[in-house]
Coordinates of C-alpha atoms in Angstrom, one line a residue:
Chain A
M2 CA 105.1 89.1 141.1
E3 CA 101.5 89.0 142.4
K4 CA 99.7 85.8 141.7
L5 CA 97.0 86.5 139.2
S6 CA 93.9 84.5 138.2
K7 CA 94.5 81.9 135.5
I8 CA 92.1 83.6 133.1
G9 CA 92.9 87.0 131.7
R10 CA 90.2 89.3 130.5
Y11 CA 90.9 92.3 128.3
Q12 CA 88.5 94.9 126.9
F13 CA 88.5 96.0 123.3
L14 CA 86.4 98.3 121.2
A15 CA 85.2 97.4 117.7
E16 CA 86.7 100.6 116.3
P17 CA 84.7 102.0 113.4
F18 CA 87.7 102.1 111.0
H19 CA 88.4 98.4 111.9
C20 CA 85.0 97.4 110.6
D21 CA 84.1 96.1 107.2
F22 CA 81.4 97.4 104.8
T23 CA 78.7 95.5 106.8
N24 CA 79.8 97.4 110.0
H25 CA 81.3 94.3 111.7
L26 CA 84.8 93.9 113.0
F27 CA 87.2 92.5 110.4
M28 CA 88.4 89.0 111.2
G29 CA 92.1 90.2 111.0
H30 CA 91.5 92.8 113.7
L31 CA 89.8 90.2 115.9
G32 CA 92.8 88.0 115.4
N33 CA 95.1 90.9 116.4
H34 CA 93.1 91.5 119.6
M35 CA 93.5 87.8 120.5
L36 CA 97.3 88.0 120.0
N37 CA 97.3 91.2 122.1
A38 CA 95.3 89.4 124.9
A39 CA 97.8 86.5 124.8
D40 CA 100.6 88.9 125.0
F41 CA 99.2 90.9 127.9
H42 CA 98.2 87.7 129.8
S43 CA 101.6 86.1 129.5
N44 CA 103.5 89.3 130.3
E45 CA 101.5 89.9 133.4
R46 CA 102.2 86.4 134.6
G47 CA 105.9 86.5 134.0
Y48 CA 106.3 84.2 131.0
G49 CA 105.6 86.7 128.2
M50 CA 107.7 88.1 125.5
N51 CA 109.0 90.9 127.7
Y52 CA 110.7 88.5 130.0
L53 CA 111.6 85.9 127.4
N54 CA 113.4 88.4 125.2
T55 CA 115.8 89.1 128.2
I56 CA 116.8 85.4 128.1
N57 CA 117.0 85.3 124.2
K58 CA 113.8 83.3 123.8
T59 CA 110.4 84.1 122.3
W60 CA 106.9 82.7 121.7
V61 CA 106.0 81.8 118.1
L62 CA 102.4 81.3 117.0
S63 CA 102.0 77.9 115.5
R64 CA 98.3 77.6 115.0
L65 CA 95.2 79.7 115.4
A66 CA 91.5 78.7 115.0
I67 CA 88.7 81.1 115.4
E68 CA 85.0 80.2 115.4
M69 CA 82.3 82.8 115.6
Y70 CA 78.6 83.0 116.1
D71 CA 78.5 86.7 115.2
M72 CA 81.1 89.5 115.0
P73 CA 81.1 92.6 117.2
K74 CA 79.6 95.6 115.4
A75 CA 81.2 99.1 115.3
Y76 CA 81.4 100.8 118.7
E77 CA 80.6 97.6 120.6
K78 CA 82.8 96.9 123.6
F79 CA 83.8 93.3 124.1
Y80 CA 86.2 91.2 126.1
V81 CA 88.8 88.7 124.9
E82 CA 89.3 86.2 127.7
T83 CA 92.3 84.0 127.4
W84 CA 93.9 81.1 129.3
V85 CA 96.4 78.3 128.9
D86 CA 94.7 74.9 129.0
S87 CA 97.8 72.7 128.5
V88 CA 101.5 72.8 128.3
M89 CA 104.0 70.4 126.9
K90 CA 107.7 70.6 126.7
Y91 CA 107.8 72.6 123.4
F92 CA 104.2 73.7 123.0
T93 CA 101.4 75.4 124.8
S94 CA 97.7 75.4 124.0
R95 CA 95.9 78.7 124.7
N96 CA 92.2 79.3 124.4
F97 CA 90.1 82.5 123.8
K98 CA 86.5 83.5 124.5
V99 CA 85.0 86.6 123.0
V100 CA 82.2 87.9 125.1
N101 CA 80.5 91.2 126.1
E102 CA 79.5 92.7 129.4
E103 CA 76.1 91.1 129.4
G104 CA 77.6 87.6 128.8
H105 CA 76.8 87.4 125.1
V106 CA 79.3 85.0 123.5
Y107 CA 80.5 86.1 120.1
G108 CA 82.8 83.1 119.6
Y109 CA 85.9 81.3 120.6
G110 CA 89.5 80.7 119.6
K111 CA 92.2 78.1 120.1
S112 CA 95.9 78.5 119.5
I113 CA 99.2 76.6 119.8
W114 CA 102.4 78.4 120.6
A115 CA 106.0 77.2 120.5
M116 CA 108.8 78.7 122.5
I117 CA 112.0 79.1 120.5
D118 CA 115.6 80.2 121.1
M119 CA 116.1 83.5 119.2
D120 CA 119.5 82.5 117.8
T121 CA 119.0 78.9 116.7
R122 CA 115.2 79.4 116.0
Q123 CA 114.8 75.9 117.5
P124 CA 112.2 74.9 120.0
T125 CA 113.3 75.3 123.6
D126 CA 112.1 73.7 126.8
I127 CA 109.1 75.7 128.2
F128 CA 109.5 74.1 131.7
A129 CA 113.0 75.4 132.0
V130 CA 111.7 79.0 132.1
R131 CA 111.3 80.3 135.7
E132 CA 111.2 76.7 137.0
G133 CA 108.1 75.9 135.1
L134 CA 106.1 78.9 136.3
I135 CA 103.6 78.5 133.5
N136 CA 102.4 75.3 135.2
E137 CA 100.8 77.4 138.0
Y138 CA 98.4 78.9 135.4
I139 CA 96.9 75.9 133.6
E140 CA 93.1 76.2 133.5
T141 CA 91.4 73.0 132.3
S142 CA 87.8 73.5 133.3
Y143 CA 86.8 76.7 131.6
E144 CA 84.9 75.8 128.5
C145 CA 86.1 76.4 124.9
P146 CA 83.5 74.3 123.1
I147 CA 84.8 74.5 119.5
E148 CA 86.3 71.8 117.3
K149 CA 90.0 71.0 117.7
F150 CA 92.3 71.9 114.9
S151 CA 91.4 70.0 111.8
R152 CA 93.8 68.5 109.3
V153 CA 94.1 70.7 106.3
K154 CA 95.1 68.6 103.3
V155 CA 95.9 69.7 99.8
T156 CA 95.6 67.0 97.2
G157 CA 97.4 68.5 94.2
E158 CA 94.1 69.7 92.8
E159 CA 94.5 73.1 94.4
E160 CA 94.2 76.1 92.2
L161 CA 96.4 79.2 92.3
L162 CA 94.0 82.1 93.0
R163 CA 96.4 85.0 93.5
S164 CA 100.0 86.0 94.0
I165 CA 100.8 89.2 95.9
N166 CA 104.0 91.1 96.9
T167 CA 104.8 91.9 100.5
Y168 CA 105.8 95.4 101.6
Y169 CA 106.9 97.5 104.6
N170 CA 103.4 97.4 106.3
D171 CA 103.4 93.5 106.2
V172 CA 106.5 93.1 108.3
D173 CA 106.5 92.8 112.1
V174 CA 109.2 93.7 114.7
N175 CA 110.9 90.3 114.1
G176 CA 111.3 91.1 110.4
H177 CA 108.7 88.4 109.4
I178 CA 105.4 88.8 107.7
N179 CA 103.0 89.6 110.4
S180 CA 100.7 86.6 111.4
V181 CA 97.6 88.8 111.0
K182 CA 98.5 89.9 107.5
Y183 CA 98.2 86.3 106.2
I184 CA 94.6 86.4 107.5
E185 CA 93.9 89.7 105.8
H186 CA 95.4 88.8 102.5
L187 CA 93.6 85.4 102.4
L188 CA 90.2 86.9 103.2
D189 CA 90.9 89.5 100.4
L190 CA 90.4 86.6 98.0
W191 CA 86.7 87.1 98.2
D192 CA 84.8 90.2 97.0
L193 CA 82.1 92.3 98.6
D194 CA 79.4 90.4 96.8
W195 CA 80.5 87.2 98.5
Y196 CA 80.6 88.8 102.0
R197 CA 77.1 90.2 101.5
T198 CA 75.8 86.6 101.6
H199 CA 78.5 84.7 103.5
F200 CA 79.7 84.8 107.2
I201 CA 83.1 83.6 108.2
K202 CA 82.1 80.8 110.5
R203 CA 85.5 79.3 111.2
F204 CA 89.0 80.3 110.3
E205 CA 92.1 78.2 110.9
I206 CA 95.7 78.8 110.1
A207 CA 98.8 76.7 110.7
Y208 CA 102.1 78.5 110.3
V209 CA 104.7 76.4 108.5
A210 CA 107.6 78.7 107.7
E211 CA 108.3 82.4 108.1
A212 CA 108.2 84.7 105.1
H213 CA 110.1 87.9 104.8
H214 CA 109.8 91.4 103.3
G215 CA 109.9 91.1 99.5
D216 CA 108.7 87.5 99.3
Q217 CA 105.9 86.9 97.0
L218 CA 102.9 85.1 98.6
N219 CA 100.9 82.6 96.5
F220 CA 97.4 81.5 97.5
Y221 CA 96.2 78.1 96.4
R222 CA 92.7 76.9 97.1
E223 CA 90.6 73.8 96.9
H224 CA 87.3 72.7 98.2
R225 CA 87.7 70.7 101.4
E226 CA 85.1 68.2 100.2
K227 CA 83.4 68.3 96.9
E228 CA 79.9 68.6 98.3
R229 CA 80.7 71.3 100.8
E230 CA 80.8 74.5 98.7
N231 CA 81.5 76.9 101.5
D232 CA 84.4 75.0 103.1
F233 CA 87.9 75.7 101.7
N234 CA 91.5 74.5 102.2
F235 CA 94.4 76.7 101.4
K236 CA 98.1 76.4 100.9
I237 CA 100.1 79.6 101.0
T238 CA 103.6 79.6 99.6
K239 CA 106.3 82.2 99.4
T240 CA 108.5 82.8 96.4
T241 CA 111.8 84.1 97.6
N242 CA 114.4 86.2 95.7
D243 CA 116.1 83.1 94.3
N244 CA 112.8 81.9 92.9
A245 CA 112.3 79.0 95.3
E246 CA 108.7 78.3 96.3
V247 CA 108.2 77.1 99.9
E248 CA 105.1 76.6 101.8
T249 CA 104.4 79.1 104.6
C250 CA 100.9 78.4 105.8
R251 CA 97.9 76.0 105.6
C252 CA 94.5 77.5 106.2
R253 CA 90.9 76.5 106.3
V254 CA 88.0 78.9 105.9
L255 CA 84.4 77.7 106.5
F256 CA 81.6 80.1 105.6
S257 CA 78.0 79.9 106.5
S258 CA 75.4 81.4 104.2
I259 CA 73.5 84.4 105.3
L260 CA 69.8 84.0 104.4
Chain B
M21 CA 74.2 116.5 127.2
E22 CA 76.8 117.5 129.8
K23 CA 79.0 120.3 128.7
L24 CA 82.5 118.9 128.2
S25 CA 85.9 120.5 127.9
K26 CA 86.8 121.7 124.4
I27 CA 89.8 119.5 124.2
G28 CA 89.4 115.7 124.2
R29 CA 92.1 113.4 125.4
Y30 CA 92.1 109.7 124.6
Q31 CA 94.7 107.1 125.6
F32 CA 96.1 104.5 123.2
L33 CA 98.7 101.8 123.4
A34 CA 101.3 101.3 120.7
E35 CA 100.3 97.6 120.3
P36 CA 103.2 95.4 119.5
F37 CA 101.6 94.0 116.3
H38 CA 100.9 97.6 115.1
C39 CA 104.7 98.4 115.2
D40 CA 107.1 98.2 112.3
F41 CA 110.4 96.3 112.2
T42 CA 112.1 99.1 114.1
N43 CA 109.6 98.6 117.0
H44 CA 107.8 101.9 116.4
L45 CA 104.1 102.5 115.7
F46 CA 103.2 102.4 112.0
M47 CA 102.1 105.8 110.7
G48 CA 98.9 104.3 109.4
H49 CA 97.9 103.1 112.9
L50 CA 98.7 106.5 114.3
G51 CA 96.5 108.0 111.6
N52 CA 93.8 105.6 112.6
H53 CA 94.1 106.6 116.3
M54 CA 93.7 110.3 115.3
L55 CA 90.5 109.4 113.3
N56 CA 89.2 107.5 116.4
A57 CA 90.0 110.4 118.7
A58 CA 88.1 112.8 116.3
D59 CA 85.2 110.4 116.2
F60 CA 85.1 110.0 120.0
H61 CA 85.5 113.7 120.6
S62 CA 82.7 114.7 118.2
N63 CA 80.3 112.0 119.3
E64 CA 80.7 112.9 123.0
R65 CA 79.9 116.5 122.2
G66 CA 76.8 115.8 120.1
Y67 CA 78.0 116.5 116.6
G68 CA 79.6 113.2 115.7
M69 CA 78.8 110.6 113.2
N70 CA 76.4 108.8 115.6
Y71 CA 74.1 111.8 115.7
L72 CA 74.7 113.0 112.1
N73 CA 73.8 109.7 110.6
T74 CA 70.3 110.0 112.2
I75 CA 69.8 113.2 110.1
N76 CA 71.3 111.7 107.0
K77 CA 74.6 113.6 107.2
T78 CA 78.2 112.6 107.8
W79 CA 81.7 113.9 108.3
V80 CA 84.2 113.4 105.5
L81 CA 87.9 113.7 106.0
S82 CA 89.2 116.2 103.5
R83 CA 92.9 116.7 104.5
L84 CA 95.2 115.3 107.1
A85 CA 98.8 116.4 108.0
I86 CA 100.9 114.6 110.6
E87 CA 104.3 115.9 111.8
M88 CA 106.3 113.8 114.2
Y89 CA 109.4 114.3 116.3
D90 CA 109.5 110.6 117.2
M91 CA 107.0 107.7 117.1
P92 CA 105.7 105.8 120.1
K93 CA 107.5 102.5 120.7
A94 CA 105.9 99.1 121.3
Y95 CA 103.9 99.0 124.6
E96 CA 104.2 102.8 125.1
K97 CA 100.9 104.4 126.2
F98 CA 100.2 107.8 124.7
Y99 CA 97.4 110.2 124.4
V100 CA 95.9 111.8 121.3
E101 CA 94.4 115.2 122.2
T102 CA 92.1 116.7 119.8
W103 CA 90.1 119.9 119.4
V104 CA 88.4 122.0 116.8
D105 CA 90.2 125.3 116.2
S106 CA 87.9 126.8 113.5
V107 CA 84.6 126.2 111.8
M108 CA 83.3 127.6 108.5
K109 CA 80.0 126.9 106.9
Y110 CA 81.2 123.7 105.1
F111 CA 84.5 122.9 106.7
T112 CA 86.0 122.5 110.2
S113 CA 89.6 122.5 111.1
R114 CA 90.6 119.9 113.8
N115 CA 94.0 119.7 115.5
F116 CA 95.8 116.8 117.2
K117 CA 98.6 116.5 119.7
V118 CA 100.3 113.2 120.5
V119 CA 101.7 113.3 124.0
N120 CA 102.5 110.9 126.9
E121 CA 101.8 110.9 130.6
E122 CA 105.0 112.8 131.3
G123 CA 104.3 115.5 128.8
H124 CA 106.7 114.3 126.1
V125 CA 105.3 115.5 122.8
Y126 CA 105.7 112.9 120.0
G127 CA 104.1 115.2 117.4
Y128 CA 101.0 117.0 116.0
G129 CA 98.4 116.7 113.4
K130 CA 96.0 118.9 111.5
S131 CA 92.9 117.9 109.6
I132 CA 90.1 119.4 107.6
W133 CA 86.6 117.9 107.6
A134 CA 83.6 118.6 105.4
M135 CA 80.0 117.8 106.4
I136 CA 78.0 116.2 103.6
D137 CA 74.5 115.1 102.9
M138 CA 74.6 111.3 102.6
D139 CA 72.2 111.2 99.6
T140 CA 73.5 114.1 97.5
R141 CA 77.1 113.7 98.7
Q142 CA 77.2 117.5 98.6
P143 CA 78.5 119.8 101.4
T144 CA 75.9 120.8 103.9
D145 CA 75.7 123.7 106.4
I146 CA 77.6 122.8 109.6
F147 CA 75.9 125.6 111.5
A148 CA 72.5 124.2 110.7
V149 CA 73.2 121.2 112.9
R150 CA 71.8 121.5 116.5
E151 CA 71.7 125.3 116.1
G152 CA 75.5 125.6 115.6
L153 CA 76.3 123.6 118.7
I154 CA 79.9 123.0 117.4
N155 CA 80.6 126.8 117.9
E156 CA 80.5 126.2 121.7
Y157 CA 83.6 124.0 121.4
I158 CA 86.1 126.1 119.3
E159 CA 89.5 126.2 121.0
T160 CA 91.9 128.7 119.5
S161 CA 94.6 129.1 122.1
Y162 CA 95.9 125.6 122.5
E163 CA 99.0 125.3 120.4
C164 CA 99.5 123.2 117.3
P165 CA 102.9 124.6 116.1
I166 CA 103.2 122.8 112.8
E167 CA 103.1 124.1 109.3
K168 CA 99.7 124.6 107.6
F169 CA 98.8 122.4 104.7
S170 CA 101.2 122.9 101.9
R171 CA 100.3 123.0 98.2
V172 CA 101.1 119.7 96.6
K173 CA 101.8 120.3 92.9
V174 CA 102.5 117.7 90.3
T175 CA 104.1 119.1 87.2
G176 CA 103.7 116.4 84.7
E177 CA 107.1 115.0 85.4
E178 CA 105.7 112.6 88.0
E179 CA 106.7 108.9 87.6
L180 CA 104.3 106.0 88.0
L181 CA 105.9 103.9 90.8
R182 CA 103.2 101.2 91.4
S183 CA 99.7 100.2 90.7
I184 CA 97.7 98.0 93.1
N185 CA 94.4 96.4 93.3
T186 CA 91.9 97.1 96.1
Y187 CA 90.2 94.3 98.1
Y188 CA 87.7 93.6 100.9
N189 CA 90.0 94.7 103.7
D190 CA 90.6 98.1 102.0
V191 CA 86.9 99.0 102.2
D192 CA 85.2 100.9 105.0
V193 CA 81.6 100.9 106.3
N194 CA 80.7 103.5 103.6
G195 CA 81.9 101.2 100.9
H196 CA 84.9 103.5 100.1
I197 CA 88.5 102.8 100.3
N198 CA 89.5 103.5 103.9
S199 CA 91.3 106.8 104.4
V200 CA 94.1 105.0 106.4
K201 CA 94.7 102.4 103.6
Y202 CA 95.9 105.1 101.3
I203 CA 98.6 106.0 103.9
E204 CA 99.6 102.4 104.2
H205 CA 99.8 101.7 100.5
L206 CA 101.7 104.9 99.9
L207 CA 104.3 104.2 102.6
D208 CA 104.7 100.6 101.2
L209 CA 106.4 102.2 98.2
W210 CA 109.7 102.3 100.2
D211 CA 111.5 99.2 101.4
L212 CA 113.0 98.3 104.8
D213 CA 116.4 99.5 103.8
W214 CA 115.0 103.0 103.2
Y215 CA 113.2 103.0 106.6
R216 CA 116.4 101.9 108.3
T217 CA 117.9 105.3 107.5
H218 CA 114.8 107.5 107.1
F219 CA 112.2 108.8 109.5
I220 CA 108.8 110.0 108.3
K221 CA 109.0 113.6 109.5
R222 CA 105.8 114.9 107.8
F223 CA 102.9 113.2 106.0
E224 CA 100.1 115.1 104.2
I225 CA 97.2 113.8 102.3
A226 CA 94.4 115.6 100.6
Y227 CA 91.4 113.5 99.5
V228 CA 90.1 114.5 96.1
A229 CA 87.6 111.7 95.1
E230 CA 86.5 108.5 96.7
A231 CA 87.6 105.1 95.4
H232 CA 85.7 101.9 95.6
H233 CA 86.3 98.2 96.0
G234 CA 87.9 96.8 92.8
D235 CA 89.4 100.1 91.7
Q236 CA 93.0 100.0 90.8
L237 CA 95.1 102.6 92.6
N238 CA 98.1 104.2 90.8
F239 CA 100.9 106.0 92.7
Y240 CA 102.8 108.7 90.9
R241 CA 105.7 110.4 92.5
E242 CA 108.0 113.4 91.9
H243 CA 110.5 115.2 94.0
R244 CA 109.0 118.3 95.6
E245 CA 112.0 120.4 94.7
K246 CA 115.0 119.1 92.8
E247 CA 117.5 119.8 95.5
R248 CA 115.4 118.2 98.3
E249 CA 115.9 114.5 97.9
N250 CA 113.8 113.4 100.9
D251 CA 110.7 115.5 100.1
F252 CA 108.2 113.9 97.7
N253 CA 104.9 114.9 96.1
F254 CA 102.4 112.2 95.1
K255 CA 99.3 111.9 93.0
I256 CA 97.2 108.8 93.5
T257 CA 94.7 108.0 90.8
K258 CA 92.1 105.3 90.5
T259 CA 91.4 103.2 87.4
T260 CA 87.8 102.2 87.5
N261 CA 86.1 99.3 85.8
D262 CA 85.4 101.3 82.6
N263 CA 89.2 102.1 82.4
A264 CA 88.8 105.8 83.3
E265 CA 91.7 107.2 85.4
V266 CA 90.6 109.8 88.0
E267 CA 92.6 111.5 90.7
T268 CA 91.8 110.3 94.3
C269 CA 94.5 111.9 96.5
R270 CA 97.4 114.3 96.6
C271 CA 100.1 113.5 99.2
R272 CA 103.4 114.8 100.4
V273 CA 105.9 112.8 102.4
L274 CA 109.0 114.4 103.9
F275 CA 111.6 112.2 105.4
S276 CA 114.5 113.1 107.7
S277 CA 117.7 111.1 107.6
I278 CA 118.6 109.0 110.6
L279 CA 122.3 109.4 111.3

């Protein structure tokens, strides 16, 4: 396999039907583009899903943080750049930069991925794959100047805002609720009036346990700190067929007010 | 503007996170690609939304029918070809062909579009736009060998299967429920077990009235004919804030059994 640059760069279009009522790309679709970029980048370099599946392993997204200055508008072309900035035995850290042809930076992303064995669902040694090939692609000097993942605590004061059912369109090829669908369902908790005056400045999600078709998802919210009215912590749980309630995700959403 | 060919051809990728648990592209995402192709095709030829919005007019999708032999699988590249095959004063008919590089035909689509005035929301004369420019792009000989739109009747025997709320992610740039979201919500009425043994052979939707953020959507179903157990007619209504129930769509879904 030809040795590629450490940083991958993939062009996307803010498709008009992927934009919200303000004519800007939905956060869920941006997250989807980032996951695509990660997938293309790792496949092209020989340690992507396409190869891993042949040896019964796969990547699992563990955390994703997105911080934006502005969102691409309908019909704008933009690039998602992505690179791996560190690798440990069981986890990699992968960054994203969202930028256009002229160099305008829309925002950044950070993610953490685990490699698991598809039978046991347990973490597996990343360096054992192709003799640690991924080590040849670590890029530490390209800047991703956003905050690290923050701790998302829930104190017991969180309030149940909504419970929803999951259906056919929520389920990905692994039979799990699609990572992006959590983002969409969570951001659906606010109405158009809120989005007229609030911009999603930062979105963070930590995946705790996988949910499946038919599970009910429950969204619990509390303010991150009492005096910060635009900064929210979330716990998402699933209620399974046998009525057990189990946590699936922790999230943080920080809005900025639009003047 | 340079004179382009009558048929537009746009490449898409069956993105892995746009595929269902069987690893095939979701019907909703295919519908979205068709709408994109229509949008690109008409914009490039000077009678698209981008121009129409400057003269306070827009295209509105009135009907869409999709008939498939098979669905693109994850990572497959395919083309959506599209062309206008007839124009009347208030409506155009636009066809789609879904095909890959090797000429394999996945399926076809047909659509009807109205042009409306954005203030009055009333139909407006298509031939009055750029002196009937669209007439130069009518293609009548390229084949789209699927059935015309069928009449979707409901007899009063239809059964209410589900009611859902609509949220931020359902709403498009015009403030209406996104055309593709109806497809997704409708196809969510069946579970994974059904899709393990049934392929969506034909999907038809006729848009009757626009729904808005916060409207509740109600899905009523009946068999199209008593002896055809895989062929369904639907009526979708909206329940608005003042509790009025108004029809928004009629649909037909025809499945074929997977042996």
